[in-house]
CSV table of C-alpha atoms in Angstrom, one decimal:
chain,number,residue,atom,x,y,z
A,1,MET,CA,-104.8,142.0,-235.4
A,2,ARG,CA,-103.8,144.0,-232.3
A,3,ILE,CA,-106.4,143.9,-229.6
A,4,LEU,CA,-106.3,145.9,-226.3
A,5,VAL,CA,-108.2,144.2,-223.5
A,6,VAL,CA,-109.1,146.3,-220.4
A,7,GLU,CA,-110.8,144.7,-217.5
A,8,PHE,CA,-111.7,147.7,-215.5
A,9,VAL,CA,-111.2,146.4,-211.9
A,10,THR,CA,-107.9,144.7,-212.5
A,11,GLY,CA,-106.7,146.9,-215.3
A,12,GLY,CA,-106.4,150.3,-213.6
A,13,GLY,CA,-109.9,151.5,-213.0
A,14,MET,CA,-110.0,151.3,-209.2
A,15,PRO,CA,-109.1,154.4,-207.1
A,16,SER,CA,-105.6,154.5,-205.7
A,17,ASP,CA,-106.6,155.5,-202.2
A,18,ALA,CA,-108.2,152.2,-201.2
A,19,ALA,CA,-107.5,148.5,-201.6
A,20,ILE,CA,-109.1,146.7,-204.5
A,21,PRO,CA,-111.9,144.5,-203.0
A,22,ALA,CA,-110.8,140.9,-203.3
A,23,SER,CA,-114.2,139.7,-204.5
A,24,LEU,CA,-114.2,142.2,-207.4
A,25,ALA,CA,-110.6,141.4,-208.3
A,26,ARG,CA,-111.4,137.7,-208.4
A,27,GLU,CA,-114.5,138.2,-210.5
A,28,GLY,CA,-112.6,140.5,-212.9
A,29,ASP,CA,-109.8,138.0,-213.2
A,30,LEU,CA,-112.1,135.1,-214.0
A,31,MET,CA,-113.6,137.1,-216.9
A,32,LEU,CA,-110.3,138.4,-218.1
A,33,HIS,CA,-108.6,135.0,-218.1
A,34,ALA,CA,-111.5,133.4,-219.9
A,35,LEU,CA,-111.4,136.1,-222.6
A,36,LEU,CA,-107.6,135.9,-223.0
A,37,ALA,CA,-107.8,132.1,-223.3
A,38,ASP,CA,-110.2,132.5,-226.2
A,39,LEU,CA,-108.3,135.3,-227.9
A,40,LEU,CA,-104.9,133.5,-227.7
A,41,GLU,CA,-106.4,130.6,-229.8
A,42,VAL,CA,-107.2,132.9,-232.7
A,43,PRO,CA,-104.5,132.9,-235.4
A,44,GLY,CA,-103.0,136.3,-236.1
A,45,VAL,CA,-104.2,138.0,-232.9
A,46,GLU,CA,-101.8,139.9,-230.6
A,47,VAL,CA,-103.2,140.9,-227.2
A,48,ALA,CA,-102.2,143.8,-224.9
A,49,VAL,CA,-103.6,144.0,-221.4
A,50,THR,CA,-103.4,146.7,-218.7
A,51,ARG,CA,-102.7,145.5,-215.2
A,52,ASP,CA,-103.0,147.3,-211.8
A,53,ALA,CA,-99.7,147.2,-210.0
A,54,ARG,CA,-101.4,146.2,-206.8
A,55,LEU,CA,-102.3,142.8,-208.2
A,56,PRO,CA,-100.2,139.8,-209.1
A,57,PRO,CA,-98.8,140.0,-212.6
A,58,LEU,CA,-100.4,138.0,-215.4
A,59,THR,CA,-98.8,134.7,-216.3
A,60,VAL,CA,-100.4,134.3,-219.8
A,61,PRO,CA,-98.4,135.2,-223.0
A,62,VAL,CA,-99.8,138.7,-223.6
A,63,HIS,CA,-98.2,142.1,-223.6
A,64,SER,CA,-99.1,143.4,-220.1
A,65,ILE,CA,-98.8,147.1,-219.3
A,66,THR,CA,-98.5,147.8,-215.6
A,67,ILE,CA,-100.5,150.8,-214.2
A,68,THR,CA,-98.9,152.2,-211.1
A,69,ASP,CA,-101.1,155.3,-210.8
A,70,PRO,CA,-104.8,154.8,-211.6
A,71,ARG,CA,-105.2,158.6,-211.9
A,72,GLU,CA,-103.4,158.2,-215.3
A,73,SER,CA,-105.4,155.2,-216.5
A,74,TRP,CA,-107.7,157.0,-218.8
A,75,SER,CA,-105.0,158.9,-220.7
A,76,LEU,CA,-103.0,155.6,-221.0
A,77,TRP,CA,-106.0,153.7,-222.2
A,78,GLU,CA,-106.6,156.3,-224.8
A,79,ASP,CA,-103.0,156.2,-226.1
A,80,LEU,CA,-103.1,152.4,-226.1
A,81,ALA,CA,-106.4,152.3,-227.9
A,82,ARG,CA,-104.9,154.3,-230.8
A,83,GLN,CA,-102.2,151.7,-231.2
A,84,ALA,CA,-104.7,148.9,-231.4
A,85,ASP,CA,-106.9,147.6,-234.2
A,86,GLY,CA,-109.7,146.7,-231.8
A,87,VAL,CA,-110.4,147.4,-228.1
A,88,TRP,CA,-112.3,145.0,-225.8
A,89,PRO,CA,-113.4,146.6,-222.5
A,90,ILE,CA,-114.8,144.7,-219.6
A,91,ALA,CA,-116.2,147.5,-217.5
A,92,PRO,CA,-119.3,148.1,-215.3
A,93,GLU,CA,-122.0,150.5,-216.3
A,94,THR,CA,-121.7,152.2,-212.9
A,95,ASP,CA,-120.8,155.9,-212.9
A,96,GLY,CA,-120.8,155.8,-216.7
A,97,ALA,CA,-117.5,153.9,-216.9
A,98,LEU,CA,-118.4,151.6,-219.8
A,99,GLU,CA,-120.1,154.4,-221.8
A,100,ARG,CA,-117.1,156.6,-221.3
A,101,PHE,CA,-114.7,153.9,-222.4
A,102,SER,CA,-116.8,153.0,-225.4
A,103,ARG,CA,-117.1,156.7,-226.6
A,104,MET,CA,-113.3,157.1,-226.1
A,105,VAL,CA,-112.6,154.1,-228.4
A,106,GLU,CA,-115.1,155.3,-231.0
A,107,ALA,CA,-113.6,158.8,-231.0
A,108,SER,CA,-110.2,157.2,-231.6
A,109,GLY,CA,-111.5,155.6,-234.8
A,110,ARG,CA,-110.8,152.1,-233.5
A,111,ARG,CA,-113.2,149.2,-233.4
A,112,VAL,CA,-114.8,148.6,-230.0
A,113,LEU,CA,-115.5,144.9,-229.6
A,114,ASN,CA,-118.5,145.6,-227.5
A,115,SER,CA,-121.8,147.3,-227.8
A,116,GLY,CA,-121.9,150.8,-229.3
A,117,ALA,CA,-121.8,153.7,-226.9
A,118,ASP,CA,-125.4,154.8,-227.6
A,119,ALA,CA,-126.7,151.4,-226.8
A,120,VAL,CA,-124.5,151.3,-223.6
A,121,ALA,CA,-126.0,154.7,-222.6
A,122,VAL,CA,-129.5,153.3,-222.7
A,123,THR,CA,-128.7,150.0,-221.0
A,124,SER,CA,-126.6,151.6,-218.3
A,125,SER,CA,-129.9,152.9,-217.0
A,126,LYS,CA,-132.4,150.3,-215.8
A,127,ALA,CA,-135.2,152.9,-216.1
A,128,ALA,CA,-134.3,153.8,-219.7
A,129,THR,CA,-133.9,150.1,-220.7
A,130,ALA,CA,-137.3,149.2,-219.3
A,131,ALA,CA,-138.9,152.1,-221.2
A,132,VAL,CA,-137.3,151.1,-224.5
A,133,LEU,CA,-138.1,147.4,-224.1
A,134,SER,CA,-141.6,148.0,-222.8
A,135,ALA,CA,-142.4,150.3,-225.8
A,136,ALA,CA,-141.3,147.4,-228.0
A,137,GLY,CA,-143.8,145.2,-226.4
A,138,LEU,CA,-141.3,143.1,-224.4
A,139,PRO,CA,-142.2,141.8,-220.9
A,140,VAL,CA,-140.2,143.9,-218.3
A,141,VAL,CA,-140.4,144.3,-214.6
A,142,PRO,CA,-141.6,147.9,-214.0
A,143,VAL,CA,-139.0,150.5,-212.9
A,144,TRP,CA,-139.8,153.6,-211.0
A,145,ARG,CA,-137.2,156.4,-210.6
A,146,LEU,CA,-137.0,157.4,-207.0
A,147,GLY,CA,-137.9,161.0,-207.8
A,148,ALA,CA,-141.2,159.9,-209.3
A,149,VAL,CA,-142.2,157.8,-206.2
A,150,ALA,CA,-144.3,159.1,-203.4
A,151,ALA,CA,-142.9,159.4,-199.9
A,152,ASP,CA,-144.8,156.3,-198.8
A,153,GLY,CA,-143.4,154.2,-201.7
A,154,PRO,CA,-144.4,153.1,-205.2
A,155,PRO,CA,-147.9,151.9,-206.0
A,156,GLY,CA,-148.8,148.3,-205.2
A,157,ASN,CA,-148.9,146.3,-202.0
A,158,GLY,CA,-146.1,143.8,-202.5
A,159,PRO,CA,-142.5,143.9,-201.5
A,160,LEU,CA,-140.1,146.1,-203.4
A,161,VAL,CA,-136.5,145.9,-204.7
A,162,VAL,CA,-134.3,149.0,-204.6
A,163,LYS,CA,-131.0,149.4,-206.5
A,164,PRO,CA,-128.9,152.0,-208.2
A,165,ASP,CA,-130.2,152.8,-211.7
A,166,ASP,CA,-126.7,152.2,-213.1
A,167,GLY,CA,-125.7,149.4,-210.8
A,168,ALA,CA,-124.0,146.2,-211.7
A,169,GLY,CA,-124.7,142.8,-210.2
A,170,CYS,CA,-126.4,142.9,-206.8
A,171,ILE,CA,-124.4,145.8,-205.4
A,172,ASP,CA,-126.6,148.0,-203.1
A,173,THR,CA,-129.6,145.9,-204.0
A,174,ARG,CA,-132.1,145.6,-201.1
A,175,LEU,CA,-135.5,144.1,-200.4
A,176,ILE,CA,-138.1,146.5,-198.9
A,177,ARG,CA,-140.9,144.6,-197.2
A,178,ASP,CA,-143.0,147.4,-195.7
A,179,HIS,CA,-143.3,151.1,-195.1
A,180,ALA,CA,-140.9,150.9,-192.1
A,181,ASP,CA,-138.2,149.3,-194.3
A,182,TRP,CA,-138.9,152.0,-196.9
A,183,ARG,CA,-138.5,154.9,-194.5
A,184,GLY,CA,-135.5,153.4,-192.8
A,185,TRP,CA,-133.8,152.8,-196.2
A,186,LEU,CA,-134.4,156.4,-197.3
A,187,ALA,CA,-133.0,157.8,-194.1
A,188,GLU,CA,-129.7,155.7,-194.3
A,189,ALA,CA,-128.1,157.7,-197.1
A,190,ASP,CA,-128.5,159.8,-200.2
A,191,ARG,CA,-130.7,157.7,-202.5
A,192,SER,CA,-130.6,159.9,-205.6
A,193,GLY,CA,-129.9,157.7,-208.6
A,194,PHE,CA,-131.8,154.7,-207.2
A,195,VAL,CA,-134.7,153.0,-208.8
A,196,VAL,CA,-137.5,150.8,-207.4
A,197,GLN,CA,-139.0,147.7,-208.8
A,198,PRO,CA,-141.7,145.3,-207.5
A,199,LEU,CA,-140.3,142.0,-206.3
A,200,GLN,CA,-140.8,139.5,-209.2
A,201,PRO,CA,-141.5,135.9,-208.2
A,202,GLY,CA,-139.7,133.2,-210.1
A,203,THR,CA,-136.3,131.8,-210.8
A,204,PRO,CA,-133.4,134.3,-211.3
A,205,ALA,CA,-131.7,133.5,-214.7
A,206,SER,CA,-129.7,135.2,-217.4
A,207,LEU,CA,-129.3,134.8,-221.2
A,208,SER,CA,-125.8,134.8,-222.7
A,209,MET,CA,-126.0,135.8,-226.3
A,210,LEU,CA,-124.1,137.4,-229.3
A,211,CYS,CA,-125.6,140.4,-231.0
A,212,CYS,CA,-124.9,142.3,-234.2
A,213,ASP,CA,-127.1,144.7,-236.2
A,214,GLY,CA,-130.3,144.0,-234.4
A,215,ARG,CA,-129.9,140.2,-234.5
A,216,ALA,CA,-129.2,137.8,-231.6
A,217,TRP,CA,-127.7,134.4,-231.4
A,218,PRO,CA,-128.6,132.9,-227.9
A,219,LEU,CA,-125.8,130.7,-226.5
A,220,THR,CA,-126.9,129.6,-223.0
A,221,ALA,CA,-129.6,130.2,-220.5
A,222,ASN,CA,-128.0,130.4,-217.0
A,223,ARG,CA,-129.5,129.7,-213.6
A,224,GLN,CA,-128.3,132.3,-211.2
A,225,THR,CA,-127.5,131.9,-207.5
A,226,VAL,CA,-128.9,135.0,-205.9
A,227,SER,CA,-129.3,134.9,-202.1
A,228,LEU,CA,-131.0,137.2,-199.6
A,229,SER,CA,-129.5,138.0,-196.2
A,230,GLY,CA,-130.5,140.8,-193.9
A,231,GLY,CA,-132.5,142.4,-196.6
A,232,ARG,CA,-129.5,142.5,-199.0
A,233,PHE,CA,-129.3,140.5,-202.3
A,234,SER,CA,-126.0,139.0,-203.4
A,235,TYR,CA,-124.9,137.1,-206.5
A,236,SER,CA,-122.5,134.3,-206.2
A,237,GLY,CA,-122.5,132.6,-209.6
A,238,GLY,CA,-124.8,129.9,-210.8
A,239,ILE,CA,-125.0,127.2,-213.5
A,240,VAL,CA,-124.1,128.3,-217.0
A,241,GLY,CA,-126.4,126.4,-219.3
A,242,GLY,CA,-128.3,125.3,-216.3
A,243,MET,CA,-131.7,126.1,-217.9
A,244,ALA,CA,-133.1,125.0,-221.2
A,245,LEU,CA,-133.0,127.6,-224.1
A,246,SER,CA,-136.7,127.4,-224.5
A,247,PRO,CA,-138.5,129.0,-227.5
A,248,ALA,CA,-139.7,131.8,-225.1
A,249,LEU,CA,-136.2,132.6,-224.1
A,250,THR,CA,-134.9,132.4,-227.6
A,251,ASP,CA,-137.6,134.7,-228.8
A,252,LEU,CA,-136.9,137.1,-226.0
A,253,ALA,CA,-133.3,137.3,-226.9
A,254,ARG,CA,-134.1,138.1,-230.5
A,255,ARG,CA,-136.6,140.8,-229.6
A,256,VAL,CA,-134.2,142.5,-227.2
A,257,ALA,CA,-131.6,142.7,-230.0
A,258,ALA,CA,-134.2,144.1,-232.4
A,259,ALA,CA,-135.3,146.7,-229.9
A,260,LEU,CA,-131.6,147.7,-229.2
A,261,PRO,CA,-129.9,147.3,-232.5
A,262,GLY,CA,-126.7,149.0,-231.2
A,263,LEU,CA,-125.9,145.9,-229.1
A,264,PHE,CA,-122.9,144.1,-230.3
A,265,GLY,CA,-120.8,141.1,-229.3
A,266,CYS,CA,-121.3,139.5,-225.9
A,267,VAL,CA,-124.6,140.6,-224.2
A,268,GLY,CA,-126.3,139.4,-221.1
A,269,VAL,CA,-130.0,139.7,-220.3
A,270,ASP,CA,-131.1,139.2,-216.7
A,271,VAL,CA,-134.6,137.7,-216.4
A,272,ILE,CA,-136.9,136.2,-213.9
A,273,VAL,CA,-138.5,133.0,-215.2
A,274,GLY,CA,-142.0,132.7,-213.7
A,275,PRO,CA,-145.1,130.6,-214.4
A,276,ASP,CA,-146.1,132.9,-217.1
A,277,GLY,CA,-142.7,132.9,-218.8
A,278,PRO,CA,-139.6,135.1,-218.6
A,279,THR,CA,-139.6,138.8,-217.5
A,280,ILE,CA,-136.7,141.1,-218.2
A,281,ILE,CA,-134.9,142.7,-215.3
A,282,GLU,CA,-132.0,144.4,-217.1
A,283,VAL,CA,-129.7,144.2,-220.1
A,284,ASN,CA,-125.9,144.1,-219.8
A,285,PRO,CA,-124.3,145.4,-223.0
A,286,ARG,CA,-121.1,143.6,-222.4
A,287,LEU,CA,-119.3,140.4,-221.5
A,288,THR,CA,-120.8,139.2,-218.2
A,289,THR,CA,-119.6,136.8,-215.5
A,290,SER,CA,-121.4,133.9,-217.1
A,291,PHE,CA,-119.0,134.2,-220.0
A,292,VAL,CA,-116.5,132.3,-217.8
A,293,GLY,CA,-118.5,129.1,-218.3
A,294,VAL,CA,-119.9,129.6,-221.8
A,295,ARG,CA,-116.9,128.1,-223.7
A,296,ARG,CA,-117.0,124.9,-221.5
A,297,ALA,CA,-120.8,124.7,-221.8
A,298,THR,CA,-121.0,125.1,-225.6
A,299,GLY,CA,-117.6,124.3,-227.0
A,300,LEU,CA,-117.7,127.7,-228.9
A,301,ASN,CA,-114.8,130.1,-228.9
A,302,VAL,CA,-116.9,133.1,-228.1
A,303,ALA,CA,-114.1,135.7,-228.7
A,304,ALA,CA,-113.4,134.2,-232.1
A,305,ALA,CA,-117.2,134.5,-232.9
A,306,VAL,CA,-117.2,138.1,-231.8
A,307,LEU,CA,-114.2,138.9,-234.1
A,308,ASP,CA,-116.1,137.2,-237.0
A,309,LEU,CA,-119.1,139.4,-236.3
A,310,SER,CA,-116.9,142.4,-236.5
A,311,ARG,CA,-115.9,141.6,-240.1
A,312,ASP,CA,-117.4,143.3,-243.1
A,313,PRO,CA,-119.8,141.6,-243.8
A,314,PRO,CA,-120.3,140.0,-240.4
A,315,VAL,CA,-119.8,136.2,-240.2
A,316,PRO,CA,-122.6,134.7,-238.0
A,317,PRO,CA,-121.5,132.2,-235.3
A,318,PRO,CA,-122.1,128.5,-235.9
A,319,PRO,CA,-125.1,126.9,-234.2
A,320,VAL,CA,-124.5,125.5,-230.7
A,321,ALA,CA,-124.7,121.8,-231.1
A,322,ARG,CA,-124.6,120.9,-227.4
A,323,ILE,CA,-124.9,122.4,-224.0
A,324,GLU,CA,-123.3,120.9,-220.9
A,325,PRO,CA,-124.1,122.8,-217.7
A,326,VAL,CA,-121.1,124.3,-215.9
A,327,LEU,CA,-121.1,125.3,-212.3
A,328,LEU,CA,-119.8,128.8,-211.7
A,329,THR,CA,-118.9,130.0,-208.3
A,330,LEU,CA,-117.5,133.4,-207.3
A,331,GLU,CA,-116.7,132.4,-203.7
A,332,GLY,CA,-113.0,132.2,-202.9
């Protein structure tokens, strides 16, 4: 089986007129190398990878295609996708990158080893995701689109969190404490495309799970390290498997998959775990940073499990027998 892997940041997705941010390249490489390590253990699998010429070459035994001009990346990816049996993108939802990639692969007639493009379209919008999950009776943090919010801010008296509707991680995520913060934030830049949520008290966490045809197999519950400095949130890793996979979290995972049956393969669900249980922040329809520690935490070759789910009929993953917490840090 020939598999094309494209990690967006390191594989040609970044503009050519600026340096690739070191933090993004490091995070991308962590995910890429973890995925390649899993795939290279699967018998009969050949892997091709695209690599931005501005970064050090890969040292793992894969077919690496160097991209010297990122303006040509999309046409090259399309050509390479047609030569593959399956395509595994690791791309952000921001600016529609993951949806565009998924639709491109689907149009080529090849198997995308990721969530379907329609599911990606929904989950790329925090507002749309909240609407779908709320309609299914799931506990979600309310999301208000900026255009629907009064000039003095959303309803309620508590602090707010503002972020891009299609954002990834904590990029451009801010805490708004009062009306002065709100007015100042609005005046800083064009805020179209942003959403607003009430600040949810509790412990930041995520679920790493596998999905197929409306079913979910939770793998780990991860404690996230999210810090706040100068009103800005940042994510720097956490502990994969650092939280018990409680019945409430397991049930939540299964209900998310049922509400979004187009989710496939590796999926992450960001939650806040409070005294009344978990509340959903967003759904990531793709391999997330926590993937880097899931193999060590569970002993499961996750990539092999995804390939098994892509069979006809799908082969469910084996149950996770043990979880050993793994510290994950994104700091250099």
